[in-house]
Coordinates of C-alpha atoms in Angstrom, one line a residue:
M13 CA -38.4 83.1 -37.7
K14 CA -38.0 84.8 -34.7
K15 CA -34.5 85.4 -32.8
C16 CA -33.8 86.6 -29.2
Y17 CA -33.2 90.4 -29.0
N18 CA -30.5 89.6 -26.4
C19 CA -28.5 87.1 -28.0
G20 CA -29.2 86.2 -31.2
N21 CA -30.8 82.9 -30.5
I22 CA -33.2 81.6 -33.0
L23 CA -36.4 80.8 -31.2
G24 CA -39.8 79.1 -32.0
D25 CA -42.8 81.5 -32.8
A26 CA -44.6 80.5 -29.2
D27 CA -41.6 80.7 -27.3
M28 CA -41.9 83.3 -24.2
F29 CA -38.3 83.2 -23.1
C30 CA -35.0 82.6 -24.9
E31 CA -33.6 79.0 -23.7
K32 CA -30.1 80.4 -24.0
C33 CA -30.1 83.5 -22.2
G34 CA -33.4 83.6 -20.5
A35 CA -34.8 87.0 -21.9
N36 CA -38.6 87.8 -22.1
V37 CA -39.2 87.5 -25.7
G38 CA -43.0 87.7 -25.8
N39 CA -43.1 90.1 -28.6
A40 CA -40.5 90.6 -31.5
N41 CA -39.7 94.0 -29.8
G42 CA -38.7 92.2 -26.3
N43 CA -41.8 93.9 -24.8
S44 CA -44.4 92.0 -23.1
N45 CA -47.5 94.7 -24.7
I46 CA -48.9 94.3 -21.0
N47 CA -48.9 98.2 -19.5
F48 CA -49.3 98.3 -15.8
Q49 CA -50.3 101.4 -14.2
G50 CA -49.4 101.6 -10.5
N51 CA -49.1 104.1 -7.7
N52 CA -45.6 105.5 -6.8
I53 CA -44.7 105.9 -3.2
N54 CA -46.5 109.0 -3.1
G55 CA -49.8 107.8 -4.4
N56 CA -49.2 108.7 -7.8
S57 CA -49.7 106.4 -10.6
N58 CA -46.8 107.5 -13.1
I59 CA -44.7 104.4 -13.5
D60 CA -44.7 102.6 -16.9
Y61 CA -43.5 99.3 -16.9
N62 CA -42.9 99.1 -20.2
N63 CA -40.0 101.4 -19.9
V64 CA -37.8 99.3 -17.6
K65 CA -37.4 96.7 -19.9
G66 CA -33.8 96.7 -19.7
A67 CA -33.5 96.1 -15.9
H68 CA -35.9 93.4 -16.3
D69 CA -34.0 91.4 -18.7
Y70 CA -30.9 91.8 -16.9
E71 CA -32.5 90.3 -13.7
T72 CA -34.0 87.5 -16.1
V73 CA -30.8 86.5 -17.4
K74 CA -28.8 87.0 -14.1
T75 CA -31.4 84.7 -12.1
S76 CA -31.4 82.1 -15.4
K77 CA -27.7 82.0 -15.3
G78 CA -27.9 81.2 -11.4
I79 CA -30.5 78.5 -11.8
Y80 CA -28.2 77.0 -14.8
I81 CA -25.2 77.0 -12.7
C82 CA -26.8 75.5 -9.4
N83 CA -28.5 72.8 -11.6
A84 CA -25.1 71.9 -13.1
L85 CA -23.5 71.6 -9.7
L86 CA -26.6 69.4 -8.3
G87 CA -26.1 67.1 -11.3
V88 CA -22.4 66.8 -10.4
V89 CA -23.0 66.0 -6.8
M90 CA -25.8 63.5 -7.7
A91 CA -23.5 61.9 -10.5
T92 CA -20.7 61.8 -7.9
M93 CA -23.0 60.0 -5.3
L94 CA -24.2 57.3 -7.7
A95 CA -20.8 56.4 -8.8
I96 CA -19.9 56.2 -5.2
A97 CA -22.9 53.9 -4.4
V98 CA -22.5 52.0 -7.4
F99 CA -18.6 51.5 -7.0
A100 CA -19.7 50.4 -3.2
N101 CA -22.3 47.9 -4.4
M102 CA -19.5 46.3 -6.8
K103 CA -17.2 45.9 -4.1
G104 CA -19.7 44.1 -2.1
S105 CA -20.8 41.9 -4.8
S106 CA -17.1 41.0 -6.0
S107 CA -16.2 40.5 -2.4
K108 CA -18.9 38.0 -1.8
D109 CA -18.6 36.2 -5.2
Y110 CA -14.8 35.1 -4.8
L111 CA -15.8 33.7 -1.6
N112 CA -18.6 31.7 -2.7
D113 CA -16.4 30.9 -5.4
D114 CA -13.9 29.5 -3.2
Y115 CA -16.2 27.4 -1.1
N116 CA -17.8 25.9 -4.2
Q117 CA -14.2 24.9 -5.4
L118 CA -13.5 23.3 -2.1
K119 CA -16.9 21.0 -2.1
E120 CA -15.9 20.3 -5.5
N121 CA -12.3 18.9 -4.4
I122 CA -14.1 17.2 -1.8
E123 CA -15.8 15.3 -4.3
K124 CA -13.4 14.8 -6.6
A125 CA -11.2 13.2 -3.4
G126 CA -13.7 10.7 -3.0
I127 CA -13.7 12.0 0.7
S128 CA -16.3 13.0 3.5
F129 CA -15.7 15.1 6.4
L130 CA -16.2 13.3 9.7
G131 CA -15.7 14.9 13.6
D132 CA -13.9 18.2 13.9
N133 CA -13.3 18.4 10.1
K134 CA -17.3 18.1 9.7
E135 CA -17.8 20.5 12.5
K136 CA -15.7 23.2 10.7
F137 CA -17.1 22.5 7.4
D138 CA -20.7 23.2 8.9
E139 CA -19.4 26.1 10.4
L140 CA -17.8 27.5 7.2
T141 CA -21.5 26.5 5.3
A142 CA -23.0 28.9 7.9
M143 CA -20.7 31.7 7.6
I144 CA -21.0 31.7 3.5
K145 CA -25.2 31.4 3.7
N146 CA -24.6 34.9 6.0
I147 CA -21.7 36.2 4.4
D148 CA -22.7 39.9 4.6
S149 CA -22.2 39.6 8.7
S150 CA -19.5 37.3 8.4
D151 CA -15.9 38.2 8.9
E152 CA -14.0 37.8 5.4
E153 CA -10.7 36.7 6.7
E154 CA -12.3 34.2 9.2
I155 CA -13.9 32.6 5.9
K156 CA -10.8 32.6 4.0
D157 CA -8.8 30.9 6.9
S158 CA -11.2 28.2 7.1
I159 CA -11.4 27.3 3.4
K160 CA -7.9 27.3 3.4
S161 CA -7.2 25.0 6.3
L162 CA -9.9 22.2 5.1
N163 CA -8.3 22.6 1.8
N164 CA -5.3 21.3 3.5
V165 CA -7.1 18.6 5.0
V166 CA -8.4 17.3 1.6
T167 CA -5.0 17.6 0.3
E168 CA -3.4 15.5 3.1
L169 CA -6.3 12.8 2.7
K170 CA -6.2 12.7 -1.0
Q171 CA -2.5 12.2 -0.8
Y172 CA -3.0 9.1 1.7
N173 CA -5.7 7.8 -0.7
S174 CA -3.1 7.6 -3.3
K175 CA -0.9 5.9 -1.0
V176 CA -3.5 3.6 -0.5
K177 CA -3.7 2.7 -3.9
E178 CA -0.1 2.5 -4.7
Y179 CA 0.5 -0.2 -1.8
S180 CA -2.8 -2.2 -3.0
D181 CA -1.2 -2.5 -6.3
K182 CA 2.0 -3.8 -4.9
I183 CA 0.3 -6.1 -2.8
K184 CA -1.6 -7.5 -5.8
E185 CA 1.8 -8.1 -7.6
Y186 CA 3.2 -9.9 -4.8
N187 CA -0.2 -12.4 -4.8
K188 CA 0.3 -13.3 -8.3
K189 CA 3.9 -14.6 -7.1
I190 CA 2.7 -16.4 -4.0
K191 CA 1.4 -19.2 -6.0
E192 CA 4.6 -19.9 -7.2
N193 CA 6.3 -19.8 -4.0
K194 CA 6.9 -22.9 -2.2
L195 CA 7.4 -21.2 1.3
T196 CA 4.0 -20.1 1.1
K197 CA 3.0 -20.4 4.8
Q198 CA 5.2 -17.6 5.7
C199 CA 4.5 -15.5 2.7
R200 CA 0.6 -15.6 3.4
S201 CA 1.3 -14.6 7.0
Y202 CA 3.0 -11.4 5.6
K203 CA 0.3 -11.2 2.8
S204 CA -2.5 -11.0 5.6
A205 CA -0.4 -8.6 7.7
S206 CA -0.2 -6.3 4.7
E207 CA -3.7 -6.4 3.7
K208 CA -4.6 -5.7 7.3
A209 CA -2.5 -2.5 7.5
V210 CA -3.9 -1.3 4.3
K211 CA -7.3 -1.9 5.3
K212 CA -6.5 0.0 8.8
L213 CA -5.1 3.0 6.7
K214 CA -8.5 3.2 4.8
N215 CA -10.4 3.0 7.7
T216 CA -8.2 6.1 9.3
I217 CA -8.9 8.4 6.1
K218 CA -12.3 7.8 6.3
A219 CA -12.5 8.7 9.8
N220 CA -10.5 11.9 9.3
D221 CA -8.1 10.7 12.0
M222 CA -5.3 13.0 10.9
D223 CA -3.2 12.1 14.1
S224 CA -3.0 8.7 13.1
L225 CA -2.2 8.8 9.4
E226 CA 1.4 9.0 9.4
K227 CA 1.8 6.0 11.9
D228 CA -0.3 3.7 10.0
F229 CA 1.0 4.7 6.4
K230 CA 4.4 3.6 7.9
K231 CA 3.0 0.1 9.2
V232 CA 1.6 -0.3 5.6
V233 CA 5.1 0.5 4.3
S234 CA 6.8 -2.0 6.8
Q235 CA 4.3 -4.8 6.2
C236 CA 4.7 -4.6 2.5
N237 CA 8.4 -4.3 2.5
Q238 CA 8.5 -7.6 4.8
Y239 CA 6.2 -9.4 2.0
G240 CA 8.3 -8.1 -0.9
D241 CA 11.5 -9.1 0.6
A242 CA 10.0 -12.7 1.5
Q243 CA 9.0 -13.0 -2.2
E244 CA 12.7 -11.8 -3.1
N245 CA 14.6 -13.7 -0.6
Y246 CA 12.4 -17.0 -2.0
V247 CA 14.0 -16.6 -5.6
V248 CA 17.4 -16.4 -4.0
W249 CA 16.4 -19.4 -2.0
K250 CA 15.1 -21.4 -4.8
K251 CA 18.0 -20.2 -7.0
Y252 CA 20.4 -21.7 -4.9
K253 CA 18.5 -24.8 -4.0
D254 CA 18.4 -25.6 -7.9
N255 CA 22.2 -24.9 -7.9
I256 CA 22.9 -27.6 -5.5
G257 CA 20.9 -29.9 -7.4
Q258 CA 22.7 -29.2 -10.5
I259 CA 26.1 -29.6 -8.7
D260 CA 24.7 -32.8 -7.3
E261 CA 24.1 -33.9 -11.0
T262 CA 27.7 -33.0 -11.8
A263 CA 29.0 -35.2 -9.0
S264 CA 26.9 -38.1 -9.7
G265 CA 29.6 -38.8 -12.7
K266 CA 32.3 -38.9 -10.4
D267 CA 33.5 -40.9 -7.4
I268 CA 32.7 -38.8 -4.5
S269 CA 32.0 -41.6 -1.9
G270 CA 35.2 -41.3 -0.1
N271 CA 35.9 -37.7 -0.7
E272 CA 35.2 -36.2 2.6
N273 CA 35.9 -32.6 1.2
I274 CA 33.2 -32.9 -1.1
N275 CA 30.7 -34.4 1.3
T276 CA 31.6 -31.6 3.9
N277 CA 31.3 -29.0 1.6
R278 CA 27.7 -30.4 0.2
N279 CA 26.4 -30.7 3.6
S280 CA 27.6 -27.1 4.2
A281 CA 25.5 -25.7 1.4
L282 CA 22.5 -27.8 2.2
S283 CA 22.8 -26.5 6.1
A284 CA 23.1 -23.0 5.0
L285 CA 20.0 -23.4 2.3
Q286 CA 18.1 -24.8 5.5
E287 CA 19.3 -21.7 8.0
F288 CA 18.2 -19.3 5.2
E289 CA 14.9 -21.0 4.7
N290 CA 14.3 -20.5 8.6
A291 CA 15.3 -16.9 8.7
I292 CA 12.7 -16.2 5.6
K293 CA 10.0 -18.0 7.8
S294 CA 11.0 -16.5 11.0
G295 CA 10.9 -13.0 9.4
V296 CA 14.3 -12.1 11.5
A297 CA 15.4 -9.1 9.0
Q298 CA 18.9 -8.7 10.5
K299 CA 19.8 -12.3 10.2
L300 CA 18.7 -12.8 6.1
N301 CA 21.8 -11.3 4.7
T302 CA 24.1 -13.2 7.0
Y303 CA 22.4 -16.2 6.2
K304 CA 22.0 -15.3 2.3
N305 CA 25.7 -14.7 1.9
E306 CA 26.3 -18.0 3.8
L307 CA 24.6 -19.9 1.3
I308 CA 26.1 -18.2 -1.6
T309 CA 29.5 -18.9 -0.3
S310 CA 29.0 -22.3 0.6
V311 CA 27.2 -23.3 -2.8
K312 CA 30.3 -21.5 -4.7
K313 CA 32.7 -23.8 -2.4
Y314 CA 30.6 -27.0 -3.2
K315 CA 30.5 -26.4 -6.9
N316 CA 34.1 -25.5 -6.9
V317 CA 35.2 -28.8 -5.1
V318 CA 33.2 -31.0 -7.3
N319 CA 34.4 -29.3 -10.3
N320 CA 38.0 -29.8 -9.5
T321 CA 37.4 -33.4 -8.6
E322 CA 38.7 -35.8 -11.2
A323 CA 35.7 -37.4 -12.7
K324 CA 35.5 -41.5 -12.5
K325 CA 33.0 -43.8 -13.4
K326 CA 30.4 -44.4 -10.8
V327 CA 28.4 -47.6 -10.0
I328 CA 24.5 -46.9 -9.7
Y329 CA 23.0 -49.2 -7.5
K330 CA 19.5 -48.5 -9.1
Y331 CA 16.6 -49.6 -6.8
K332 CA 19.0 -51.7 -4.9
Y333 CA 20.3 -51.0 -1.2
L334 CA 23.3 -48.6 -1.2
P335 CA 26.5 -50.3 -0.9
S336 CA 27.0 -49.0 2.9
I337 CA 23.5 -50.4 3.6
R338 CA 24.1 -54.0 1.7
D339 CA 27.6 -54.6 3.1
N340 CA 27.8 -52.4 6.6
Y341 CA 24.2 -52.2 7.8
D342 CA 24.9 -53.3 11.4
S343 CA 27.8 -50.8 11.6
Y344 CA 25.5 -47.7 11.1
G345 CA 22.9 -49.2 13.7
N346 CA 23.0 -46.2 15.7
E347 CA 22.3 -43.4 12.8
F348 CA 18.6 -45.1 12.5
V349 CA 15.5 -44.3 14.1
A350 CA 14.0 -47.2 13.1
Y351 CA 17.1 -50.1 12.7
D352 CA 14.9 -53.1 12.7
S353 CA 12.1 -51.5 9.9
R354 CA 14.5 -53.4 7.1
N355 CA 13.9 -57.0 8.1
Y356 CA 11.0 -57.0 10.7
V357 CA 7.4 -56.0 10.6
M358 CA 7.3 -53.6 13.5
D359 CA 4.4 -53.0 15.9
V360 CA 3.5 -49.6 15.7
D361 CA 1.4 -49.1 18.9
E362 CA 4.4 -50.8 21.1
I363 CA 6.4 -48.0 19.2
E364 CA 4.0 -45.3 20.2
T365 CA 3.9 -46.4 24.1
W366 CA 7.6 -46.5 24.1
L367 CA 7.7 -42.9 22.7
K368 CA 5.1 -41.5 25.1
G369 CA 7.0 -43.4 28.0
K370 CA 10.3 -41.5 26.7
G371 CA 8.3 -38.2 27.4
A372 CA 7.7 -37.7 23.2
T373 CA 5.2 -35.0 22.5
D374 CA 2.4 -35.7 19.9
R375 CA 4.3 -33.6 17.6
E376 CA 7.4 -35.6 18.2
I377 CA 5.5 -38.8 17.8
A378 CA 4.0 -37.7 14.5
C379 CA 7.8 -36.6 13.3
W380 CA 9.5 -40.0 14.5
F381 CA 6.9 -41.8 12.0
T382 CA 7.7 -39.2 9.3
L383 CA 11.3 -39.8 9.7
A384 CA 11.0 -43.8 10.0
I385 CA 9.1 -43.7 6.5
N386 CA 11.7 -41.8 4.7
E387 CA 14.2 -43.4 6.0
I388 CA 13.1 -46.8 4.5
S389 CA 13.5 -44.8 1.0
A390 CA 16.9 -43.3 2.0
R391 CA 18.4 -46.7 2.5
Y392 CA 17.8 -47.1 -1.3
G393 CA 19.5 -43.9 -2.3
A394 CA 16.2 -41.9 -3.1
Q395 CA 16.6 -38.4 -3.7
F396 CA 14.2 -36.1 -1.5
S397 CA 12.5 -32.7 -2.4
T398 CA 11.8 -31.9 0.9
N399 CA 15.0 -29.7 2.2
S400 CA 14.9 -30.8 5.7
L401 CA 15.1 -34.5 4.5
V402 CA 17.9 -33.3 2.2
V403 CA 20.0 -31.8 5.0
Y404 CA 19.2 -34.4 7.5
F405 CA 20.3 -37.5 5.4
G406 CA 22.9 -35.7 3.7
S407 CA 24.5 -35.7 7.3
K408 CA 24.5 -39.3 7.3
S409 CA 27.8 -41.1 6.4
W410 CA 25.7 -43.9 5.2
Y411 CA 23.4 -42.0 2.8
Q412 CA 24.2 -41.4 -1.1
N413 CA 21.6 -39.5 -3.3
L414 CA 21.5 -41.6 -6.3
G415 CA 18.6 -39.4 -8.0
D416 CA 15.9 -42.0 -7.7
D417 CA 12.2 -41.3 -7.1
P418 CA 11.0 -42.4 -3.7
N419 CA 7.5 -43.5 -5.2
K420 CA 9.3 -45.9 -7.9
I421 CA 11.9 -47.1 -5.3
R422 CA 9.0 -48.4 -3.2
S423 CA 8.3 -51.3 -5.8
V424 CA 11.5 -53.3 -4.4
F425 CA 11.0 -52.8 -1.0
T426 CA 11.1 -56.0 1.0
S427 CA 7.7 -57.3 2.2
A428 CA 8.6 -56.1 5.9
E429 CA 9.5 -52.9 4.6
K430 CA 6.1 -52.6 2.7
S431 CA 4.2 -53.2 5.6
N432 CA 6.2 -50.9 7.9
F433 CA 5.9 -48.1 5.3
D434 CA 2.1 -48.6 5.1
N435 CA 2.0 -49.1 9.2
F436 CA 3.9 -46.1 10.0
G437 CA 2.0 -43.9 7.4
R438 CA -1.4 -44.5 9.2
K439 CA 0.1 -43.9 12.4
R440 CA 1.6 -40.5 11.1
N441 CA -1.6 -39.6 9.7
Q442 CA -3.5 -40.3 12.9
Y443 CA -1.3 -37.8 14.7
C444 CA -1.3 -35.3 12.1
K445 CA -5.2 -35.3 12.0
K446 CA -5.1 -34.7 15.8
L447 CA -2.7 -31.9 15.7
G448 CA -4.3 -30.4 12.7
I449 CA -1.0 -30.4 10.6
S450 CA -0.4 -31.8 6.9
S451 CA 1.4 -35.1 6.8
G452 CA 4.3 -34.1 4.6
A453 CA 7.9 -33.9 6.0
K454 CA 8.1 -30.1 5.2
E455 CA 6.0 -29.5 8.5
Y456 CA 9.4 -30.3 10.2
S457 CA 12.9 -28.7 9.9
Y458 CA 16.1 -30.4 10.0
E459 CA 16.8 -29.7 13.7
D460 CA 13.3 -31.6 14.3
F461 CA 14.6 -34.8 12.6
N462 CA 18.0 -34.6 14.2
Y463 CA 16.2 -34.3 17.7
I464 CA 14.4 -37.4 17.1
A465 CA 17.2 -39.1 15.7
N466 CA 19.4 -38.4 18.7
N467 CA 16.7 -39.0 21.2
F468 CA 14.3 -41.5 20.0
A469 CA 16.3 -44.4 18.2
Y470 CA 14.3 -47.2 18.4

């Protein structure tokens, strides 16, 4: 085993220098065994280099330690530079990653919202995509602002999509009820307006028309509320119409023929019912509550008057003329539009010519024949289901509702009445077809019938 003579470090047999201190360990004594003879400055060769071992070894150690220190310093510098490079690289990679992640999240939000960018929004999205592709040369803050702005657009469009669904579901619920609603004509107009408003809002969302979103949404709310109100008001109208019918049944067991108080209150209730129906149809919101309150009040009064009237046995003239018609028909002559229809077969063509000569329109002629038909049944105390007829005949002093079915009453018509009933019906149908309207009495209001009676009594 060989040791360094200078520091005692254990060496290999073939080592020429100590790895620890750098000493020349060529032989066991630390001598190189190489003798150099040379001339001194005077030309004498009297220098023995084997005798300068100490000086040589000192310089060797000094040099080796310097190299070691330099190498160590160089290593530190290189490690520092490497760390800086790695840190810089990591920082650049992290910045790029989070912007890419935000961009991909934006794309996912767009897909989940079920929307597509159009117009200015599409242009902004395309610009953002281009910046992401060239992210190293793009401004980081500009990318962040663009992503934030487009995410706000997605959120807003998503919210309005949700509102579209909410009001579409409401319309579906209203549509289910419309089949039960006898005021279907007006409700269907609200239905159509609501569906058009929702469709327009959908198109506004698809078009990314951000400026029109709030305005179109307000239109949806307005139309759907009107549609819903019409449904709810029909429920009120139907409730009080049925209430009047129930009160009429109560009154049928009492003698009310001469009780003007009952008749007055009944007519007021029927008139209020008609006014409320007209308000629903016209959609005049500010009048609806007024007419509704009047209806509730008048029905309540009618009910109280009937309930406070002493019950008496009432004679029911089933399928016979009302007492007023049977005994005093002539005295009510000015309250009929077709006075002679009871006893004579009337010439409908002659009546038509007369009406035109009086300036009647086609609709007024159709209304005249409709009223004349129902007038025949009314003389027998028929109970009408169309509210305009209920109100109209309820205002006549000779009329009394006996609850009889008009279809059954027809079997006891006189021969003249049967002919007039059929002839009036054919002429009415002819005009209704020409006008493109139904032949039912529901086409006309109480005011229509009253106008005919006051201006075209034949």
